CSV table of C-alpha atoms in Angstrom, one decimal:
chain,number,residue,atom,x,y,z
D,1,MET,CA,-11.6,26.1,43.5
D,2,ASN,CA,-10.0,25.6,40.0
D,3,ALA,CA,-9.0,22.0,39.9
D,4,ALA,CA,-5.6,21.2,39.5
D,5,ARG,CA,-3.6,20.6,36.2
D,6,PRO,CA,-1.2,18.0,35.3
D,7,PRO,CA,2.0,19.7,34.5
D,8,LYS,CA,2.7,20.4,30.5
D,9,SER,CA,5.5,18.1,30.8
D,10,ALA,CA,3.9,15.3,32.4
D,11,ASN,CA,0.9,16.1,29.1
D,12,LYS,CA,3.8,15.8,27.0
D,13,THR,CA,5.5,12.7,28.4
D,14,SER,CA,1.3,10.6,27.9
D,15,ASP,CA,1.5,12.4,24.2
D,16,GLY,CA,4.8,11.1,23.6
D,17,THR,CA,4.3,7.4,25.1
D,18,VAL,CA,0.9,7.4,22.8
D,19,ALA,CA,2.1,8.2,19.9
D,20,VAL,CA,5.3,5.3,20.2
D,21,TRP,CA,2.8,2.8,20.4
D,22,VAL,CA,0.5,4.4,17.9
D,23,LEU,CA,3.2,3.9,15.5
D,24,ALA,CA,4.8,0.8,16.7
D,25,ALA,CA,1.2,-0.7,16.1
D,26,LEU,CA,0.9,0.5,12.1
D,27,ILE,CA,4.2,-0.1,11.7
D,28,LEU,CA,3.3,-4.3,12.5
D,29,VAL,CA,0.2,-3.3,11.2
D,30,SER,CA,1.7,-2.6,7.3
D,31,ILE,CA,4.1,-6.0,7.3
D,32,ASN,CA,1.1,-8.0,7.8
D,33,LEU,CA,-0.1,-6.3,4.5
D,34,ARG,CA,1.8,-8.0,1.8
D,35,PRO,CA,2.9,-11.5,2.9
D,36,ALA,CA,-0.9,-13.3,1.9
D,37,VAL,CA,0.0,-12.1,-1.5
D,38,THR,CA,3.8,-12.5,-1.9
D,39,THR,CA,4.1,-16.3,-0.3
D,40,VAL,CA,1.9,-17.2,-3.1
D,41,ALA,CA,4.2,-15.9,-5.3
D,42,GLY,CA,6.8,-16.9,-4.5
D,43,VAL,CA,5.9,-21.0,-4.4
D,44,MET,CA,4.2,-19.9,-7.7
D,45,GLY,CA,5.3,-23.0,-9.6
D,46,GLN,CA,4.3,-25.5,-6.4
D,47,LEU,CA,0.7,-24.3,-6.4
D,48,GLN,CA,-0.4,-27.0,-9.2
D,49,ALA,CA,1.1,-30.0,-7.1
D,50,ALA,CA,0.6,-28.9,-3.6
D,51,PHE,CA,-3.2,-27.6,-4.1
D,52,GLY,CA,-4.5,-28.8,-7.6
D,53,VAL,CA,-4.8,-25.5,-9.3
D,54,ASP,CA,-5.1,-25.7,-12.6
D,55,ALA,CA,-2.2,-24.2,-14.5
D,56,ARG,CA,-4.6,-21.9,-16.8
D,57,LEU,CA,-6.0,-19.7,-13.1
D,58,LEU,CA,-2.7,-18.9,-11.9
D,59,PRO,CA,-3.1,-15.7,-13.7
D,60,VAL,CA,-5.9,-15.3,-11.9
D,61,LEU,CA,-4.8,-16.4,-8.5
D,62,GLY,CA,-2.2,-13.4,-9.3
D,63,ALA,CA,-4.6,-10.8,-9.9
D,64,LEU,CA,-7.7,-12.1,-7.3
D,65,PRO,CA,-6.0,-10.2,-4.2
D,66,VAL,CA,-5.7,-6.7,-6.1
D,67,LEU,CA,-9.0,-7.1,-7.4
D,68,ALA,CA,-10.5,-7.4,-3.8
D,69,PHE,CA,-8.1,-4.7,-3.3
D,70,GLY,CA,-10.2,-2.6,-5.3
D,71,ILE,CA,-13.9,-4.0,-4.4
D,72,SER,CA,-14.0,-3.8,-0.5
D,73,ALA,CA,-11.9,-0.3,0.1
D,74,PRO,CA,-15.4,1.6,1.1
D,75,CYS,CA,-15.3,-1.3,4.0
D,76,GLY,CA,-12.4,0.0,5.9
D,77,PRO,CA,-14.1,4.2,6.3
D,78,TRP,CA,-17.3,2.0,6.8
D,79,LEU,CA,-15.8,-0.7,10.0
D,80,ALA,CA,-14.1,3.0,11.0
D,81,GLY,CA,-17.3,4.9,11.5
D,82,LYS,CA,-18.8,2.0,13.2
D,83,LEU,CA,-15.6,1.1,16.0
D,84,GLY,CA,-13.3,3.7,15.1
D,85,ALA,CA,-10.0,3.4,13.1
D,86,GLY,CA,-8.0,1.4,15.4
D,87,ARG,CA,-10.4,-1.2,16.4
D,88,ALA,CA,-11.6,-1.8,12.5
D,89,VAL,CA,-7.6,-2.6,11.5
D,90,ALA,CA,-7.9,-4.9,14.0
D,91,ALA,CA,-10.6,-6.2,13.1
D,92,ALA,CA,-9.8,-6.4,9.2
D,93,LEU,CA,-6.6,-7.9,10.7
D,94,MET,CA,-8.6,-11.0,12.8
D,95,VAL,CA,-10.5,-11.6,9.7
D,96,LEU,CA,-6.8,-11.6,8.0
D,97,ALA,CA,-5.8,-14.0,10.1
D,98,ALA,CA,-8.7,-16.5,9.8
D,99,ALA,CA,-8.8,-16.3,5.8
D,100,LEU,CA,-5.0,-17.4,5.4
D,101,VAL,CA,-5.6,-20.0,7.9
D,102,ILE,CA,-8.8,-21.2,5.9
D,103,ARG,CA,-7.2,-20.8,2.3
D,104,ALA,CA,-3.7,-23.2,3.2
D,105,LEU,CA,-6.0,-25.9,5.0
D,106,VAL,CA,-9.1,-26.1,4.0
D,107,PRO,CA,-9.5,-28.0,0.1
D,108,GLY,CA,-11.0,-25.9,-2.3
D,109,MET,CA,-10.1,-22.8,-0.5
D,110,LEU,CA,-6.8,-21.4,-2.2
D,111,LEU,CA,-8.8,-18.8,-4.1
D,112,PRO,CA,-11.8,-18.0,-2.2
D,113,GLY,CA,-9.1,-17.0,0.6
D,114,THR,CA,-7.0,-15.7,-1.0
D,115,PHE,CA,-9.6,-13.1,-2.1
D,116,LEU,CA,-11.1,-12.5,1.4
D,117,ALA,CA,-7.2,-12.3,2.9
D,118,GLY,CA,-7.2,-9.5,-0.1
D,119,ALA,CA,-10.3,-8.0,1.0
D,120,SER,CA,-9.5,-7.3,4.9
D,121,ILE,CA,-6.0,-6.2,3.9
D,122,MET,CA,-7.7,-3.5,2.3
D,123,ALA,CA,-10.3,-2.5,4.9
D,124,ALA,CA,-6.8,-2.2,7.4
D,125,SER,CA,-4.6,-0.5,5.1
D,126,VAL,CA,-6.9,2.1,3.7
D,127,LEU,CA,-7.2,3.1,7.3
D,128,VAL,CA,-3.2,4.1,7.9
D,129,PRO,CA,-3.0,7.2,6.3
D,130,GLN,CA,-6.4,8.7,8.0
D,131,ILE,CA,-5.0,6.9,11.9
D,132,VAL,CA,-1.4,8.7,10.2
D,133,LYS,CA,-3.2,12.2,10.0
D,134,ALA,CA,-5.0,11.8,12.8
D,135,ASN,CA,-1.8,11.9,15.3
D,136,ARG,CA,-0.3,14.4,12.7
D,137,GLY,CA,2.3,11.7,11.9
D,138,GLY,CA,5.1,13.6,9.1
D,139,GLY,CA,7.1,11.8,6.8
D,140,TRP,CA,9.4,9.5,8.7
D,141,TRP,CA,5.7,8.1,9.7
D,142,THR,CA,4.8,7.5,6.5
D,143,GLY,CA,7.9,6.6,5.6
D,144,LEU,CA,7.7,3.9,8.1
D,145,CYS,CA,4.8,2.5,7.7
D,146,THR,CA,5.6,1.8,3.7
D,147,MET,CA,8.9,0.3,4.7
D,148,GLY,CA,6.6,-1.9,6.9
D,149,PHE,CA,5.1,-2.7,3.9
D,150,GLY,CA,8.5,-3.7,1.7
D,151,LEU,CA,9.6,-5.4,4.6
D,152,GLY,CA,6.1,-8.2,4.8
D,153,ALA,CA,6.2,-8.1,1.5
D,154,ALA,CA,10.4,-9.6,1.3
D,155,LEU,CA,9.8,-11.3,4.4
D,156,GLY,CA,7.1,-13.6,2.9
D,157,ALA,CA,8.4,-14.4,-0.3
D,158,GLY,CA,11.7,-14.8,1.4
D,159,LEU,CA,10.8,-17.3,4.2
D,160,VAL,CA,8.3,-19.1,3.1
D,161,GLN,CA,10.4,-21.9,1.6
D,162,PRO,CA,12.9,-22.3,4.1
D,163,LEU,CA,9.4,-22.5,6.7
D,164,GLN,CA,8.3,-25.2,4.6
D,165,VAL,CA,11.4,-27.1,4.8
D,166,ALA,CA,11.0,-26.3,9.0
D,167,LEU,CA,7.8,-27.4,8.7
D,168,GLY,CA,8.8,-31.0,7.4
D,169,GLY,CA,8.0,-29.6,3.6
D,170,SER,CA,4.1,-28.4,4.5
D,171,LEU,CA,3.7,-25.8,1.9
D,172,SER,CA,0.1,-25.1,3.9
D,173,GLY,CA,1.7,-24.8,7.5
D,174,ALA,CA,4.1,-22.1,5.7
D,175,LEU,CA,1.1,-20.4,3.9
D,176,ALA,CA,-1.0,-20.8,7.4
D,177,PHE,CA,1.6,-19.5,9.7
D,178,TRP,CA,1.2,-15.8,8.3
D,179,ALA,CA,-2.2,-15.5,10.8
D,180,VAL,CA,0.0,-15.4,13.6
D,181,PRO,CA,2.1,-12.2,13.3
D,182,ALA,CA,-1.5,-10.6,11.9
D,183,LEU,CA,-3.6,-11.9,15.3
D,184,LEU,CA,-0.1,-9.7,16.9
D,185,ALA,CA,-1.2,-6.6,15.1
D,186,ALA,CA,-4.8,-6.9,15.6
D,187,VAL,CA,-4.0,-6.9,19.7
D,188,LEU,CA,-1.6,-3.9,19.4
D,189,ILE,CA,-3.8,-1.9,16.9
D,190,GLY,CA,-7.3,-2.8,18.8
D,191,ARG,CA,-5.7,-1.0,21.9
D,192,PRO,CA,-7.7,1.8,23.6
D,193,GLY,CA,-6.5,5.2,21.5
D,194,SER,CA,-4.8,3.7,18.8
D,195,GLY,CA,-6.8,4.8,16.2
D,196,ALA,CA,-8.0,7.9,18.3
D,197,ALA,CA,-7.6,11.5,16.2
D,198,LYS,CA,-6.5,14.8,18.2
D,199,PRO,CA,-9.4,16.9,17.9
D,200,ALA,CA,-9.0,20.5,16.8
D,201,ALA,CA,-10.9,23.3,18.7
D,202,ALA,CA,-14.4,23.9,17.5
D,203,GLY,CA,-14.7,26.1,14.5
D,204,GLN,CA,-10.9,26.5,14.2
D,205,GLY,CA,-8.2,24.5,12.1
D,206,THR,CA,-10.9,22.6,9.7
D,207,PRO,CA,-11.4,22.8,6.3
D,208,ALA,CA,-14.9,24.0,7.3
D,209,ALA,CA,-13.9,27.1,9.1
D,210,GLN,CA,-11.1,28.0,6.1
D,211,ALA,CA,-13.5,27.7,3.2
D,212,THR,CA,-16.4,29.9,5.1
D,213,SER,CA,-13.3,32.4,6.1
D,214,GLY,CA,-11.9,32.4,2.8
D,215,MET,CA,-8.5,31.1,4.1
D,216,PRO,CA,-6.1,28.6,2.6
D,217,SER,CA,-4.9,25.6,4.4
D,218,SER,CA,-2.4,25.9,6.9
D,219,SER,CA,0.1,24.0,3.9
D,220,GLY,CA,-0.6,27.4,2.4
D,221,MET,CA,-2.7,25.3,-0.8
D,222,PRO,CA,-6.1,26.0,-1.6
D,223,LEU,CA,-8.6,23.4,-0.9
D,224,SER,CA,-11.4,22.5,-3.2
D,225,SER,CA,-13.7,23.2,0.0
D,226,GLY,CA,-17.4,22.1,-0.5
D,227,VAL,CA,-16.7,19.5,-3.7
D,228,PRO,CA,-17.2,16.1,-4.0
D,229,LEU,CA,-14.3,13.7,-4.3
D,230,ARG,CA,-14.8,12.7,-7.7
D,231,ARG,CA,-15.4,16.2,-8.9
D,232,GLN,CA,-11.7,17.5,-7.8
D,233,ARG,CA,-8.7,16.5,-10.1
D,234,THR,CA,-6.3,16.2,-7.3
D,235,ALA,CA,-7.8,13.5,-6.0
D,236,TRP,CA,-8.3,11.8,-10.0
D,237,ALA,CA,-4.9,12.3,-10.3
D,238,VAL,CA,-3.5,11.0,-6.8
D,239,THR,CA,-5.6,7.9,-7.5
D,240,ALA,CA,-4.1,7.3,-11.1
D,241,PHE,CA,-0.4,7.6,-9.6
D,242,PHE,CA,-1.6,5.6,-7.0
D,243,GLY,CA,-3.3,2.4,-9.6
D,244,LEU,CA,-0.5,2.7,-11.7
D,245,GLN,CA,2.2,2.2,-9.4
D,246,ALA,CA,0.1,-0.5,-7.7
D,247,MET,CA,-0.4,-2.2,-11.4
D,248,LEU,CA,2.9,-2.5,-11.7
D,249,TYR,CA,4.3,-3.7,-8.5
D,250,PHE,CA,1.5,-6.4,-8.5
D,251,ALA,CA,2.8,-7.0,-12.3
D,252,ILE,CA,6.0,-7.7,-11.0
D,253,THR,CA,5.8,-9.3,-8.1
D,254,SER,CA,3.6,-11.9,-9.5
D,255,TRP,CA,5.7,-13.0,-12.4
D,256,LEU,CA,9.1,-11.6,-11.7
D,257,SER,CA,10.1,-15.4,-10.4
D,258,VAL,CA,8.5,-16.8,-13.1
D,259,TYR,CA,10.5,-14.5,-15.8
D,260,LEU,CA,13.5,-15.0,-14.1
D,261,VAL,CA,13.4,-18.9,-14.3
D,262,SER,CA,12.9,-18.3,-17.6
D,263,ARG,CA,15.8,-16.8,-18.5
D,264,GLY,CA,18.2,-19.9,-16.7
D,265,LEU,CA,18.2,-19.5,-12.9
D,266,GLY,CA,16.6,-21.9,-10.1
D,267,PRO,CA,13.4,-21.7,-9.0
D,268,ASP,CA,15.2,-21.1,-5.4
D,269,ALA,CA,17.2,-18.1,-7.3
D,270,GLY,CA,13.9,-16.9,-8.6
D,271,ALA,CA,12.1,-16.6,-5.2
D,272,GLY,CA,15.2,-15.5,-3.7
D,273,LEU,CA,15.3,-12.1,-6.2
D,274,LEU,CA,12.2,-11.4,-5.8
D,275,ALA,CA,12.6,-11.3,-2.0
D,276,TRP,CA,15.6,-9.0,-2.9
D,277,PHE,CA,13.3,-7.0,-4.7
D,278,SER,CA,11.3,-5.8,-1.8
D,279,VAL,CA,14.5,-6.1,0.7
D,280,ALA,CA,16.6,-3.6,-1.6
D,281,GLY,CA,13.8,-1.3,-1.8
D,282,LEU,CA,12.9,-0.9,2.1
D,283,PRO,CA,15.8,2.1,2.2
D,284,ALA,CA,13.3,3.8,-0.2
D,285,SER,CA,10.2,3.1,1.2
D,286,LEU,CA,11.5,4.9,4.3
D,287,LEU,CA,13.4,7.6,2.7
D,288,ALA,CA,11.0,8.8,0.0
D,289,PRO,CA,7.9,9.7,1.7
D,290,VAL,CA,10.5,12.1,4.4
D,291,LEU,CA,11.6,13.5,0.9
D,292,ALA,CA,8.3,14.3,-0.3
D,293,ALA,CA,7.8,16.5,2.8
D,294,ARG,CA,9.8,18.8,1.3
D,295,PRO,CA,7.6,21.1,-1.5
D,296,ALA,CA,10.6,21.4,-3.9
D,297,VAL,CA,11.5,18.1,-3.5
D,298,LEU,CA,7.6,16.7,-4.1
D,299,LYS,CA,7.3,19.0,-7.4
D,300,LEU,CA,10.8,16.8,-9.2
D,301,MET,CA,10.0,13.7,-7.1
D,302,ALA,CA,6.5,12.4,-8.6
D,303,PRO,CA,7.3,12.8,-11.9
D,304,ALA,CA,10.8,11.6,-12.3
D,305,LEU,CA,9.9,8.5,-10.2
D,306,GLY,CA,8.3,6.8,-13.4
D,307,MET,CA,10.5,7.4,-15.8
D,308,LEU,CA,13.3,5.8,-13.7
D,309,VAL,CA,10.7,3.0,-13.2
D,310,ALA,CA,10.9,2.5,-17.0
D,311,ALA,CA,14.3,2.5,-17.4
D,312,ALA,CA,15.0,-0.2,-14.6
D,313,LEU,CA,12.2,-2.1,-16.0
D,314,LEU,CA,14.0,-2.4,-19.5
D,315,GLY,CA,17.3,-3.0,-17.6
D,316,VAL,CA,15.6,-6.0,-16.0
D,317,LEU,CA,14.5,-7.4,-19.3
D,318,MET,CA,17.6,-6.5,-21.3
D,319,ALA,CA,20.2,-7.6,-18.1
D,320,PRO,CA,22.1,-10.8,-18.9
D,321,ALA,CA,21.5,-13.4,-15.9
D,322,GLU,CA,24.8,-12.9,-13.7
D,323,LEU,CA,23.8,-9.1,-13.9
D,324,GLN,CA,20.1,-9.6,-12.5
D,325,PHE,CA,21.0,-9.2,-9.2
D,326,LEU,CA,22.1,-5.6,-9.9
D,327,MET,CA,19.0,-5.2,-12.0
D,328,VAL,CA,16.3,-6.6,-9.6
D,329,GLY,CA,17.8,-4.5,-7.1
D,330,LEU,CA,17.4,-1.0,-8.7
D,331,LEU,CA,13.9,-2.2,-10.0
D,332,GLY,CA,13.0,-2.8,-6.2
D,333,ILE,CA,14.6,1.1,-5.1
D,334,VAL,CA,12.5,2.9,-7.5
D,335,GLN,CA,9.0,0.9,-7.3
D,336,SER,CA,9.2,1.4,-3.4
D,337,ALA,CA,10.1,4.3,-4.0
D,338,GLY,CA,6.6,4.5,-6.0
D,339,PHE,CA,4.7,3.5,-3.4
D,340,GLY,CA,5.9,5.0,-0.3
D,341,LEU,CA,5.3,8.1,-2.4
D,342,GLY,CA,1.6,7.2,-3.5
D,343,MET,CA,1.1,6.8,0.4
D,344,SER,CA,3.1,10.3,1.0
D,345,LEU,CA,0.4,11.9,-1.2
D,346,ILE,CA,-2.8,10.5,0.4
D,347,VAL,CA,-1.8,12.1,3.2
D,348,LEU,CA,0.0,15.4,2.1
D,349,ARG,CA,-2.4,16.3,-0.3
D,350,SER,CA,-5.5,15.8,1.5
D,351,ALA,CA,-6.5,18.2,4.1
D,352,GLY,CA,-7.3,16.6,7.3
D,353,PRO,CA,-7.6,13.0,9.0
D,354,ARG,CA,-11.4,12.4,7.2
D,355,SER,CA,-10.2,14.0,4.2
D,356,ALA,CA,-7.3,11.7,3.7
D,357,GLY,CA,-9.9,8.5,4.7
D,358,GLY,CA,-11.9,9.9,1.8
D,359,LEU,CA,-8.5,10.2,-0.1
D,360,SER,CA,-7.1,6.9,0.7
D,361,ALA,CA,-10.5,5.1,0.2
D,362,MET,CA,-10.8,6.4,-3.3
D,363,SER,CA,-7.2,6.1,-4.7
D,364,GLN,CA,-6.5,2.8,-3.2
D,365,GLY,CA,-10.5,1.3,-3.9
D,366,LEU,CA,-10.1,2.2,-7.7
D,367,GLY,CA,-6.3,2.6,-7.9
D,368,PHE,CA,-6.4,-1.2,-6.6
D,369,ALA,CA,-9.1,-2.0,-9.2
D,370,LEU,CA,-7.2,-0.8,-11.9
D,371,ALA,CA,-3.7,-2.5,-10.4
D,372,SER,CA,-5.9,-5.9,-10.7
D,373,LEU,CA,-5.1,-5.9,-14.4
D,374,GLY,CA,-1.6,-5.9,-13.8
D,375,PRO,CA,-0.7,-9.5,-12.8
D,376,LEU,CA,-3.6,-10.6,-15.6
D,377,GLY,CA,-2.3,-8.6,-18.9
D,378,ALA,CA,1.3,-9.2,-18.2
D,379,GLY,CA,0.4,-12.9,-18.2
D,380,PHE,CA,-1.7,-12.4,-21.2
D,381,LEU,CA,0.7,-10.9,-23.3
D,382,HIS,CA,3.7,-13.4,-22.2
D,383,GLU,CA,1.2,-16.1,-23.8
D,384,TRP,CA,-0.1,-14.1,-26.6
D,385,SER,CA,3.6,-13.2,-27.7
D,386,GLY,CA,5.6,-16.8,-26.4
D,387,GLY,CA,7.8,-14.6,-24.6
D,388,TRP,CA,8.7,-11.8,-22.0
D,389,GLU,CA,9.8,-8.8,-24.3
D,390,VAL,CA,5.9,-7.3,-25.2
D,391,ALA,CA,5.0,-7.7,-21.6
D,392,PHE,CA,8.2,-5.4,-20.2
D,393,TRP,CA,7.8,-3.0,-22.9
D,394,VAL,CA,4.0,-2.5,-22.3
D,395,LEU,CA,5.3,-2.2,-18.2
D,396,ALA,CA,7.7,0.9,-19.0
D,397,ALA,CA,5.5,2.9,-21.1
D,398,GLU,CA,2.2,2.4,-17.9
D,399,ALA,CA,6.0,3.4,-16.1
D,400,VAL,CA,5.5,6.8,-18.3
D,401,LEU,CA,2.0,7.7,-17.8
D,402,LEU,CA,2.9,7.0,-14.0
D,403,ALA,CA,5.1,10.3,-14.9
D,404,VAL,CA,2.5,12.3,-16.3
D,405,ALA,CA,0.1,11.5,-12.9
D,406,GLY,CA,2.6,12.2,-10.5
D,407,TYR,CA,2.8,16.0,-11.8
D,408,LEU,CA,-0.3,16.3,-12.2
D,409,ALA,CA,-1.1,14.8,-8.7
D,410,VAL,CA,1.5,17.6,-6.5
D,411,ARG,CA,-0.3,20.6,-8.4
D,412,GLY,CA,-4.2,22.0,-7.7
D,413,PRO,CA,-5.3,22.1,-5.1
D,414,LEU,CA,-5.5,19.9,-1.2
D,415,VAL,CA,-8.3,18.0,-1.5
D,416,THR,CA,-11.0,17.7,1.3
D,417,ALA,CA,-13.9,15.3,2.6
D,418,GLY,CA,-16.6,17.2,0.4
D,419,ALA,CA,-18.4,17.7,2.5
D,420,ALA,CA,-18.2,22.3,3.2
D,421,HIS,CA,-19.3,21.7,6.8
D,422,PRO,CA,-18.5,17.9,8.0
D,423,GLU,CA,-19.3,18.8,11.6
D,424,ARG,CA,-23.0,19.6,10.7
D,425,LEU,CA,-23.0,15.8,9.2
D,426,GLY,CA,-22.6,14.1,12.5
D,427,GLU,CA,-19.1,13.7,11.1
D,428,PRO,CA,-15.6,14.4,12.9
D,429,ALA,CA,-13.7,18.1,12.0
D,430,ASP,CA,-10.8,17.3,9.8
D,431,VAL,CA,-7.5,18.6,11.8
D,432,VAL,CA,-5.0,20.3,9.0
D,433,GLY,CA,-2.2,18.8,8.6
């Protein structure tokens, strides 16, 4: 006799429950992947007195986590191969929590702890697109995750000073507090099945099978099957787009508050506008991936966003102090949309979860290595020129390059993991999204 099978409706309910848990875990993870950066950016002016940091090291401190992003990107896929994607993210978040406590409470550990926090963030971040792709998450999944990044950035910048007041003036305590939500996210994403992929039937739906049969992917785009990532032009275009938008983001978040204070605003107002920069972009970070799922919109959006970022940067430079709330909000909208599109390109321009993991490691690893030049370059240009005009014009020119990268990223074949038959290497085959 055949064993009784559960009704299909029960399977659908179970799958739906798992999907809700996975999505909730990913959102909480995403929220924890920016406060380590924006909390420090929001109190940059206090670090010299509170931690004895040499003023000449402040640009280095701004660049340090981003440099760690670039160096540590391969750690995520490596950990996922050992532990599974969900447990790998959980392990990275536990290291992040430890780093946040160490840098705030152990004398002399602000810079090393910030580097370790950045490395942990990147190990987790590169696996988010892989988990989305493995669970067949659509544009809303990517949008909610990218909105989580923006929300975390806003909470980090906006709450660090109220937390400092609530903790009796302790800046160390306000910085260490963020270890708590990091541990909570680690528990949730580490649940069994949180990062599990839904396997395809043997020989079906994989880039390997499609390459063997000469068929295109289910999206109708050709595949770059059997070609290493470093030789796939789409992979380089996505990497350039991700790196340029990240360079802009970290240059802005590192120095926006300082720039606004130089325009006559108080430190509290500068930190508040830095938080507003992230809050204003939340709807855009949610909607950009949803809109990008439509091919016709994607082809227009990818190059257009770069031009809009350039215009918004020049608006912040030229607007009087009383209009900075509006201009910073507009900059936050287009910059957040760029980040949402960057994350979407990793999912949309890859053939399956394994390909998304490889493209995520390449684009975020090399992209953030490039992005580390943003805070350093903006700070250097400010010191060299004695003002902010040159820095803003250079950033606007970089945004034009972002438009070019976006144009190239949405054309050409989908990215594959590089092996024509991944299952022969003992690795799971991709599931075509």
